[in-house]
Each structure stands twice: as structure tokens, then as C-alpha cells.
Coordinates of N, CA and C in Angstrom, one line a residue:
X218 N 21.2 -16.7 -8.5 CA 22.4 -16.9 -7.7 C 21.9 -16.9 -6.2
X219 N 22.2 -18.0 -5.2 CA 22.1 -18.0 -4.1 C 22.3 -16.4 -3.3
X220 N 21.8 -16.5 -2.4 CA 22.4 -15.5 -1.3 C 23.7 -16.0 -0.6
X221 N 24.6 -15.1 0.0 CA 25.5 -15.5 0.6 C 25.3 -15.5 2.1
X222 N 25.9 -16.5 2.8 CA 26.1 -16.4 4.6 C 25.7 -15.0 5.0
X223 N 26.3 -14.5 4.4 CA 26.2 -12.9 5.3 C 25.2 -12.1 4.4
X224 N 24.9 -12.3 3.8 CA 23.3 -11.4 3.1 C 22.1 -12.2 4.1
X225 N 22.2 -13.6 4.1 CA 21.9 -14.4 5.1 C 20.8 -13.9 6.4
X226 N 22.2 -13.7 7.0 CA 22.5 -12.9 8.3 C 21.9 -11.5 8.4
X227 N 22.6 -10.5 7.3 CA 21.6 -9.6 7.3 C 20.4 -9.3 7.5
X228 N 19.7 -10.3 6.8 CA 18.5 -10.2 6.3 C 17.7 -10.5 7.5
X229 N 18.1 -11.9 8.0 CA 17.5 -12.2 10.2 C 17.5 -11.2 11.1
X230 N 18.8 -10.9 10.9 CA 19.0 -9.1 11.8 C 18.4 -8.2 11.3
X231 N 17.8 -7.8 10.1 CA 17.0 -6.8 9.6 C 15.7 -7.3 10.0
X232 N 15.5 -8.6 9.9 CA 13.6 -9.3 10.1 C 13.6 -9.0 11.9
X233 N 14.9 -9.6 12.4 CA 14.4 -8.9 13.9 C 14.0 -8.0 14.5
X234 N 14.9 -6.7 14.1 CA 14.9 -5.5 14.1 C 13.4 -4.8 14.1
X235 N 13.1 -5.5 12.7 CA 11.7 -4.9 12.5 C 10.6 -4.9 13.3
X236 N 10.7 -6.5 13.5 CA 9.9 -7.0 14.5 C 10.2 -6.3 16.1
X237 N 11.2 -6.4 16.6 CA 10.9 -5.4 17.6 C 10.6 -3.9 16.7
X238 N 11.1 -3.5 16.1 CA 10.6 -1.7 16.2 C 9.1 -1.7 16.4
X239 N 8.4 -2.7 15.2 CA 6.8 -2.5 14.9 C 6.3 -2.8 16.4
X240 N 6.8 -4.0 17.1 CA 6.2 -4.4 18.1 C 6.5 -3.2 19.4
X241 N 7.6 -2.9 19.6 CA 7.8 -1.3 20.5 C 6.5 -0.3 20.1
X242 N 6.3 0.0 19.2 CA 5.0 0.9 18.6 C 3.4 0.3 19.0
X243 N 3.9 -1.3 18.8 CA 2.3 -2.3 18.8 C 2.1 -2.4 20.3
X244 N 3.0 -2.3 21.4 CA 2.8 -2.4 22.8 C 3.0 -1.3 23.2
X245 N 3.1 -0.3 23.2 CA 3.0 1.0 23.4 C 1.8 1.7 23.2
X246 N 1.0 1.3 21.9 CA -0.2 1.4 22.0 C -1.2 0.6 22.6
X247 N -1.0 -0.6 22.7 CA -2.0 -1.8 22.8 C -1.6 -2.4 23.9
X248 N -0.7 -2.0 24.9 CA -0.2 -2.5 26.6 C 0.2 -4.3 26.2
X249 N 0.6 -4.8 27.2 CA 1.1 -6.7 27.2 C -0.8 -7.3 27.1
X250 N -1.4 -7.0 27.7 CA -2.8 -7.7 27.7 C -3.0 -7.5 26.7
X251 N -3.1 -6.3 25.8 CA -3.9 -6.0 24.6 C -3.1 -6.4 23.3
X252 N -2.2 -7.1 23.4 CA -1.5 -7.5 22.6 C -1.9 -8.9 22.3
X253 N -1.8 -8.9 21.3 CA -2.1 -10.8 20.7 C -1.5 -11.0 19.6
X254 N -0.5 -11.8 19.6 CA 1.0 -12.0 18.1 C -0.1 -12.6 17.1
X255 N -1.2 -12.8 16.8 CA -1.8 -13.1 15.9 C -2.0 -11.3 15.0
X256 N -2.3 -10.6 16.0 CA -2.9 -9.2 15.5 C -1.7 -8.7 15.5
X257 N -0.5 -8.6 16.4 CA 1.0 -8.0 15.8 C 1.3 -8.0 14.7
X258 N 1.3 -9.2 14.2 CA 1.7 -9.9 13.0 C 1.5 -9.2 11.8
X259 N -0.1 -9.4 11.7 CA -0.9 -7.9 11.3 C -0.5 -7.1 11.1
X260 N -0.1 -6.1 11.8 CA 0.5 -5.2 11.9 C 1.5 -4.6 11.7
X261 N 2.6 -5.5 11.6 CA 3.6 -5.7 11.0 C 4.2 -6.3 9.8
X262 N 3.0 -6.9 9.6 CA 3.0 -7.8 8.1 C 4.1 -8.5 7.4
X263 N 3.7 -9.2 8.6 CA 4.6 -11.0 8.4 C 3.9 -11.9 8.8
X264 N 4.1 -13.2 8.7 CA 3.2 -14.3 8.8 C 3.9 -14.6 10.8
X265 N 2.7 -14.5 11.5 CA 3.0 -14.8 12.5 C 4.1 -16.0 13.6
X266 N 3.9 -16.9 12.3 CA 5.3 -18.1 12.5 C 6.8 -17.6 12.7
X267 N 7.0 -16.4 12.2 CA 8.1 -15.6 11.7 C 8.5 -14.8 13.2
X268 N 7.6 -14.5 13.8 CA 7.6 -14.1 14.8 C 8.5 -14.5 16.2
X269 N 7.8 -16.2 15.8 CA 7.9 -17.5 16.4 C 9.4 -17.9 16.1
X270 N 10.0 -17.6 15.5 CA 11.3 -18.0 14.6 C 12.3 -17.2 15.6
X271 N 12.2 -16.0 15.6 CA 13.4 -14.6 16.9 C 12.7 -15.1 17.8
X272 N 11.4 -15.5 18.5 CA 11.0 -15.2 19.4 C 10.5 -16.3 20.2
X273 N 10.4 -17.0 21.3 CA 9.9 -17.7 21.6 C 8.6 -18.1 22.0
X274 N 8.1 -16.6 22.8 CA 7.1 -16.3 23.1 C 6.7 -14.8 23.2
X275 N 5.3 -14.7 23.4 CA 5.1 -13.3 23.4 C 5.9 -12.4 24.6
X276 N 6.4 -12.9 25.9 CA 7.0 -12.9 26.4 C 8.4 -12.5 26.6
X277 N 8.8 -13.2 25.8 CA 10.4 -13.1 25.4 C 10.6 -11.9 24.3
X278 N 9.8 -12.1 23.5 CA 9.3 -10.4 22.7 C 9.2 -9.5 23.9
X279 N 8.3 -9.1 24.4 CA 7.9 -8.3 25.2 C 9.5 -7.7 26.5
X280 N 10.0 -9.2 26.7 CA 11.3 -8.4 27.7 C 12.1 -8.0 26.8
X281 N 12.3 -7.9 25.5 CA 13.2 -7.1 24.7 C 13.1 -5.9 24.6
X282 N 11.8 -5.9 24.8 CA 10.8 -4.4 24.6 C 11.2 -3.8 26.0
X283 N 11.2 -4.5 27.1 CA 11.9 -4.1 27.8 C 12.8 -3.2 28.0
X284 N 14.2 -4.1 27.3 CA 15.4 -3.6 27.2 C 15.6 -2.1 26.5
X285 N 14.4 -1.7 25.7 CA 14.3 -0.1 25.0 C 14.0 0.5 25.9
X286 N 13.1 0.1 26.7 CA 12.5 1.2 27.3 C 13.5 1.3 28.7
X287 N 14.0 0.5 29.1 CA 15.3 0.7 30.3 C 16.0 1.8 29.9
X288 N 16.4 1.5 28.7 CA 17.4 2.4 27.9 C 17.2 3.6 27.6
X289 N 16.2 3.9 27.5 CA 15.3 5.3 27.3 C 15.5 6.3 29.2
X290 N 14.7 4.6 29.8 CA 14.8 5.4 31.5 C 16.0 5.9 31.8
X291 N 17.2 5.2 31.5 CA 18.5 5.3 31.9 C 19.2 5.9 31.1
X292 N 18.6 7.2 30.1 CA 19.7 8.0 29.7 C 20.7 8.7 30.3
X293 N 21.5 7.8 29.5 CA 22.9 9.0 30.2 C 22.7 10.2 29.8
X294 N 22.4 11.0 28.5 CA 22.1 12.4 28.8 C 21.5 13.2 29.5
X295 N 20.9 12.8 30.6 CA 19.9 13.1 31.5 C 20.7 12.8 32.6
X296 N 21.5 11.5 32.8 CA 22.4 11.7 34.3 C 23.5 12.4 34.0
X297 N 24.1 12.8 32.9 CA 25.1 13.6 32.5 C 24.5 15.1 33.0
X298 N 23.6 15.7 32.1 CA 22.9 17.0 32.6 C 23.0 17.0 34.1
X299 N 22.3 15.8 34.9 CA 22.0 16.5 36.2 C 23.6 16.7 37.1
X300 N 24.2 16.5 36.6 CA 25.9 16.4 37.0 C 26.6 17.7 36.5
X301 N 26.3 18.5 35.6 CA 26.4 19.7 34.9 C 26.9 20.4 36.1
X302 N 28.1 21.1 35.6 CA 27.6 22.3 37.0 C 27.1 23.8 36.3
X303 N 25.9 23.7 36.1 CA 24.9 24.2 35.5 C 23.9 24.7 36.7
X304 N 22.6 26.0 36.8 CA 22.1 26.1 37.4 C 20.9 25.2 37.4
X305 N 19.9 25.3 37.8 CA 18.9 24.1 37.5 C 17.9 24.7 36.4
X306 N 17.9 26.0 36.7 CA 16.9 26.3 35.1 C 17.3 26.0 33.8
X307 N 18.7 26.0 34.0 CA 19.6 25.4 32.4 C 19.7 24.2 32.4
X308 N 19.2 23.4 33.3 CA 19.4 21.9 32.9 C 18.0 21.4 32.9
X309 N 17.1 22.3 33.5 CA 15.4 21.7 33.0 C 15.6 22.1 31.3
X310 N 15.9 23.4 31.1 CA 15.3 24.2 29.6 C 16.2 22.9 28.9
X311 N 17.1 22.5 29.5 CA 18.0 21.7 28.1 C 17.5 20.7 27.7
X312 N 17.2 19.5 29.1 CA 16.3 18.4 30.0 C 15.1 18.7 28.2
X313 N 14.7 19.7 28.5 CA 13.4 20.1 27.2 C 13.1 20.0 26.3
X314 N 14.6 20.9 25.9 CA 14.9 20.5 24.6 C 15.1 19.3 24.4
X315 N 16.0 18.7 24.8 CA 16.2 17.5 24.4 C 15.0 16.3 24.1
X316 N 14.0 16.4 25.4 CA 12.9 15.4 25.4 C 11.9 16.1 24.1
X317 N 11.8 17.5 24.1 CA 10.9 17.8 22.9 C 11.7 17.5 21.6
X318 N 12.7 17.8 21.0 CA 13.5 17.2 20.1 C 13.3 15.9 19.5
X319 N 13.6 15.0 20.6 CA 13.8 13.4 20.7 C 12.0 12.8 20.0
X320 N 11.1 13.5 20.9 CA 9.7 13.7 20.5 C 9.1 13.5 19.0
X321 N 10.0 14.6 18.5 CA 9.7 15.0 17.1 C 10.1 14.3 16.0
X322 N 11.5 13.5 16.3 CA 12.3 13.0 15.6 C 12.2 11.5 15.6
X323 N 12.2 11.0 17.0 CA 12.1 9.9 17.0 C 10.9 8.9 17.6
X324 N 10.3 7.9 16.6 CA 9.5 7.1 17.5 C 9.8 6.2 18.1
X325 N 10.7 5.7 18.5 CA 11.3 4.8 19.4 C 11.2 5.3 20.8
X326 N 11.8 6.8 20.6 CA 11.7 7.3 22.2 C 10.5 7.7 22.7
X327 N 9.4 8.0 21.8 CA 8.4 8.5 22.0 C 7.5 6.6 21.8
X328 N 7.7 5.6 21.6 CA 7.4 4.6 22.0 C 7.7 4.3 23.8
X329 N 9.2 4.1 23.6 CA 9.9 4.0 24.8 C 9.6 4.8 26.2
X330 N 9.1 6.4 25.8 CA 8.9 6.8 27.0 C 6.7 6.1 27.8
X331 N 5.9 5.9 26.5 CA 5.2 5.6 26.6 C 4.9 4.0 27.4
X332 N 6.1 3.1 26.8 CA 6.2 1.8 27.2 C 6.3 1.7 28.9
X333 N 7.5 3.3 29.1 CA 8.5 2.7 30.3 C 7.1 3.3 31.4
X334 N 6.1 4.4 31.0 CA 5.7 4.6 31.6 C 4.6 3.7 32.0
X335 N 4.1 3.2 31.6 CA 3.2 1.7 31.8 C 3.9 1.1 32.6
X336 N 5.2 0.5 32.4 CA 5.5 0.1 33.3 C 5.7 0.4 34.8
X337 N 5.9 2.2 34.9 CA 6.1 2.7 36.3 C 4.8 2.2 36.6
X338 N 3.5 2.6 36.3 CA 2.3 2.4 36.7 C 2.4 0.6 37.0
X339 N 2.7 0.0 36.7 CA 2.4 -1.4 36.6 C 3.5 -2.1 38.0
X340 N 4.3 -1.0 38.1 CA 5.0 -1.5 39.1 C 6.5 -2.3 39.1
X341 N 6.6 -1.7 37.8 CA 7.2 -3.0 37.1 C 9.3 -2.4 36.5
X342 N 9.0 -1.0 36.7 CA 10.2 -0.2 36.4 C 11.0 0.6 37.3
X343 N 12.1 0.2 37.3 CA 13.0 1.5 37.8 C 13.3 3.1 37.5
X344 N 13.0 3.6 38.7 CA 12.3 4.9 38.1 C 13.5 6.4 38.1
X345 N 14.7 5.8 37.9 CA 16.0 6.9 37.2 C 15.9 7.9 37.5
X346 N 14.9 8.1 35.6 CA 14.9 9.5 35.5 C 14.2 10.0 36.3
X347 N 13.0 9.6 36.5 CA 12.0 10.3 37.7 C 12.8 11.1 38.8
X348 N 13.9 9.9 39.4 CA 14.5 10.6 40.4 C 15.7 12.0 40.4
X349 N 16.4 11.2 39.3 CA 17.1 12.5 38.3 C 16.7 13.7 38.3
X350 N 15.4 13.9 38.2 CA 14.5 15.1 37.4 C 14.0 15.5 39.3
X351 N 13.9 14.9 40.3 CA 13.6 15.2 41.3 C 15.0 16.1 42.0
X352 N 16.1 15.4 41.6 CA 17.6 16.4 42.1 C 17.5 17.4 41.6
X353 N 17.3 17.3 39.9 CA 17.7 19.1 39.3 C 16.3 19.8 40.3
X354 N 14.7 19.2 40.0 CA 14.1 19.9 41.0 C 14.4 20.6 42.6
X355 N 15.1 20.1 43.0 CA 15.4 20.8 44.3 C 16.3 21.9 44.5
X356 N 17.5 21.3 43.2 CA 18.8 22.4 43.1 C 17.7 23.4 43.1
X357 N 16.8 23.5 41.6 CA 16.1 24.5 41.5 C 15.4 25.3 42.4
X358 N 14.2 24.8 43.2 CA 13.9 24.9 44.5 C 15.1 25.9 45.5
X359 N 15.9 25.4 46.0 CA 17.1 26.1 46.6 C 17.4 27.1 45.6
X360 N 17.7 27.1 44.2 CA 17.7 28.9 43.6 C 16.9 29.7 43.4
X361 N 15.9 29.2 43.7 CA 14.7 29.9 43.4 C 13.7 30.3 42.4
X362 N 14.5 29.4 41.2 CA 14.3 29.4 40.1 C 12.9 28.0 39.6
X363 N 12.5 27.5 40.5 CA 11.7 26.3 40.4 C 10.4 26.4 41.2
X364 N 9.7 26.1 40.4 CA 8.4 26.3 41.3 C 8.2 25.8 42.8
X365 N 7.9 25.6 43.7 CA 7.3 25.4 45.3 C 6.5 23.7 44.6
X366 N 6.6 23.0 45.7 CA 6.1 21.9 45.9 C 6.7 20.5 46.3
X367 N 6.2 19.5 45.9 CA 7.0 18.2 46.2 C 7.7 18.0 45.4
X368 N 8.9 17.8 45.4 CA 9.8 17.5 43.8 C 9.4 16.2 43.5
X369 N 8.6 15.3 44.1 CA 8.9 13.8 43.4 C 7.2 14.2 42.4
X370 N 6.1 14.9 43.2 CA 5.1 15.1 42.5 C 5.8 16.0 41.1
X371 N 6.1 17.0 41.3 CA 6.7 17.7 40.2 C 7.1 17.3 39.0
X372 N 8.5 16.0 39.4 CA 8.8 15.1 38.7 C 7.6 14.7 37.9
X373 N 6.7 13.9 38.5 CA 5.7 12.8 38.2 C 5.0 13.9 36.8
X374 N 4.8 15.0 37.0 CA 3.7 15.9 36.5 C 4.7 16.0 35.4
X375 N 6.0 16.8 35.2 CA 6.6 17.1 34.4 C 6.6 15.8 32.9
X376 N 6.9 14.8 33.8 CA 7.3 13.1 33.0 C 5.8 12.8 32.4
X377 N 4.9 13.3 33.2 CA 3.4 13.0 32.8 C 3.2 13.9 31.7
X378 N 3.2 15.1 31.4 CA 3.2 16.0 30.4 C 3.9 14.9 29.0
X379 N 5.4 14.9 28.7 CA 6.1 14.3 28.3 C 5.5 13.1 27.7
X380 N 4.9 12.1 28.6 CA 4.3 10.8 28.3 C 2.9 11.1 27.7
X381 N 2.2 12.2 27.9 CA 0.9 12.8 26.9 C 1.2 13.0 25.2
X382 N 1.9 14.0 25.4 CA 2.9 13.7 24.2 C 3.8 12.7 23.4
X383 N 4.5 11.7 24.1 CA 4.6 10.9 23.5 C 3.6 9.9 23.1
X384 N 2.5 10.0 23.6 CA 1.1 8.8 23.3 C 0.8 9.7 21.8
X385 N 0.4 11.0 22.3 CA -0.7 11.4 21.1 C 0.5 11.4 20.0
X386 N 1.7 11.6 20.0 CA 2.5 11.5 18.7 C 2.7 10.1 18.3
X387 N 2.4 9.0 18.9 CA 2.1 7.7 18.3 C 0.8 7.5 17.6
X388 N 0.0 8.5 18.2 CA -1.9 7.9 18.1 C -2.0 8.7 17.0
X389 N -1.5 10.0 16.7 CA -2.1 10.8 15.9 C -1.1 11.0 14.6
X390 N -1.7 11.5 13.7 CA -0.5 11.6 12.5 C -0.2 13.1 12.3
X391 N -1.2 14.0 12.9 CA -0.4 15.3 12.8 C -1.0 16.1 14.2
X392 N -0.3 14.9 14.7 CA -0.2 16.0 16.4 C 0.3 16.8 16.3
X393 N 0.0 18.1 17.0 CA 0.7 19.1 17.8 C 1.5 19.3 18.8
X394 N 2.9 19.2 18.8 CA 3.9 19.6 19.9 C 3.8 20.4 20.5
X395 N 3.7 20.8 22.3 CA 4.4 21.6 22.3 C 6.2 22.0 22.4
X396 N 6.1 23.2 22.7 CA 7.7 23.7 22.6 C 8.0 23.7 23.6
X397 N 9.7 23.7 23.8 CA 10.6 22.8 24.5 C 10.4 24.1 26.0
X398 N 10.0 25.2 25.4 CA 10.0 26.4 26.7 C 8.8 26.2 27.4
X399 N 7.7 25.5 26.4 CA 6.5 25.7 27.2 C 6.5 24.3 28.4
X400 N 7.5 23.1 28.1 CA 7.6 21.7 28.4 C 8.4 22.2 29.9
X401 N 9.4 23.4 29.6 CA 10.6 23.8 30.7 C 9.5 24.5 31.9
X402 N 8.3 25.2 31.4 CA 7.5 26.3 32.1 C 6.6 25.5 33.2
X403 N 6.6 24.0 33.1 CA 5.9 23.1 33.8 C 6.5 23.4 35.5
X404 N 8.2 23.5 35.4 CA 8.8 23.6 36.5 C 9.0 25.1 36.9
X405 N 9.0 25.9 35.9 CA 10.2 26.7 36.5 C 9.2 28.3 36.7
X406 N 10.3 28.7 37.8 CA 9.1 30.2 38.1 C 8.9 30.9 36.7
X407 N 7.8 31.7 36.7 CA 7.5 33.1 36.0 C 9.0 33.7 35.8

């Protein structure tokens, strides 16, 4: 029996899908230069034509991959938090949880935060949360509750930690986390 229109359909939206997930994971490890849709393909195990079929070019892949990792920078849980009227050590410790949580559960975000950071380096991203995470740092700062220094370096260090961990929980199969207090202790006083 044929397939119907909409099994069809399905089945394109599930082949795309894939194709970006694997490829979010395949550029995350392997950056835009180190990528080649011959060895994606590979990797994802479809015939590289297939590719060619959602995609135009490696390019047009690649700015979709984009669109994850924006989405990642621009969490609203993160601009929600920093709007909290919360003090600032309760919205780093949560800020923590959340990023260590998300870590553990998901590889998309732990693709996504790896992707978006390549791109800050590359010059190439809008930098949100960075800045986000620089406000709660100062509230903090002003309570006294946050360590002394530059909030934008701080930021950088904090998001840097985060982006360690999200590499080695792509690279490795039984990395070690740390915990969400030890992720919060980057910022916050003794």
C-alpha cells in the first residue's frame, strides 16, 4: 500500500530534522572549515545527495544551525531570571541550575552553547546572554554577594566554564559534570 500525502510529509520533516540535529553535533565538533557534507553524511548516515535535497548548500545548512544556537543565546529563561526581583546570588545559583541541568539532559543545548560560542570568538554572534549574566553580575557586586572584578570578564569566565563542559559532554561518553553550586561558586563570594 502506498504511503499517504501526510506520512509523506512526515517522513521529509523527520529526514530534516535529523539532518540538522546530527549536523548541530557535526559542527559543534568539527567548526564550518572542518566540516565537509561528504563526511557529514557519514556521520549521519544518509547518502549525501539527501542532504542536497533540504539543503542547498553547506551554507544554507549551516545558517539553520544558526538559528539553534541564537535560540540558545537568547533564552528567555535567562532574560526572565535577570528581571526576577530576586537578589543576585539567587539568580546566578538558579542561572546554574538551569545551565547544569540543560547540560545533562540535553544535547542540543550543550551543542548550541558550543556552536554559539565559536561564533562569539569568530565574531560572528550576538552576545545576550553574555551581557545578561554581566547585569545579574553587578546587582551582585553592589550586594556584596559576588565576587570583585570586571563583570564583562566574569561573564566571559563564567560562560567559558559552561562552554568546557558543554564540549567535553559532546567529546566524551562518560564525562563528568560539575554541580550546579560548584558552576554558581565561579561568581559568588565564599
Amino acid at each position: 500500500m502506498p504511503k499517504s500525502q501526510e506520512r509523506c510529509q512526515e517522513i521529509r520533516e523527520e529526514t530534516k530534522n535529523l539532518i540538522v540535529k546530527k549536523s548541530v553535533l557535526y559542527f559543534a565538533r568539527n567548526g564550518f572549515a572542518g566540516t565537509k557534507i561528504s563526511d557529514l553524511s557519514k556521520h549521519i548516515g544518509i547518502a549525501q545527495g539527501t542532504i542536497y535535497i533540504y539543503f542547498k548548500s553547506k551554507e544554507e545548512l549551516y545558517s539553520e544551525i544558526f538559528a539553534i544556537s541564537d535560540k540558545i543565546a537568547k533564552n528567555d529563561k535567562l532574560t526572565m531570571l535577570a528581571k526576577l526581583p530576586l537578589p543576585a546570588d539567587q539568580k546566578i545559583k538558579k542561572m546554574s541550575e538551569y545551565v547544569i541541568k540543560s547540560l545533562k539532559v540535553d544535547e542540543m543545548f550543550a551543542a548550541g552553547i558550543a556552536l554559539f560560542t565559536q561564533r562569539i570568538l569568530e565574531g560572528e554572534a550576538d552576545q545576550t546572554f553574555y551581557k545578561t549574566t554581566e547585569k545579574i553580575i553587578r546587582q551582585g557586586q553592589k550586594e556584596g554577594t559576588v565576587v570583585s572584578g570586571s563583570a564583562r570578564k566574569l561573564s566571559e569566565f563564567y560562560w567559558g566554564v559552561v562552554y568546557l563542559y558543554a564540549v567535553k559532554s559532546l567529546y566524551t561518553a562518560d564525562s563528568v559534570m560539575i554541580s550546579s553550586s560548584d558552576l554558581a561558586r565561579v561568581l559568588l563570594e565564599d
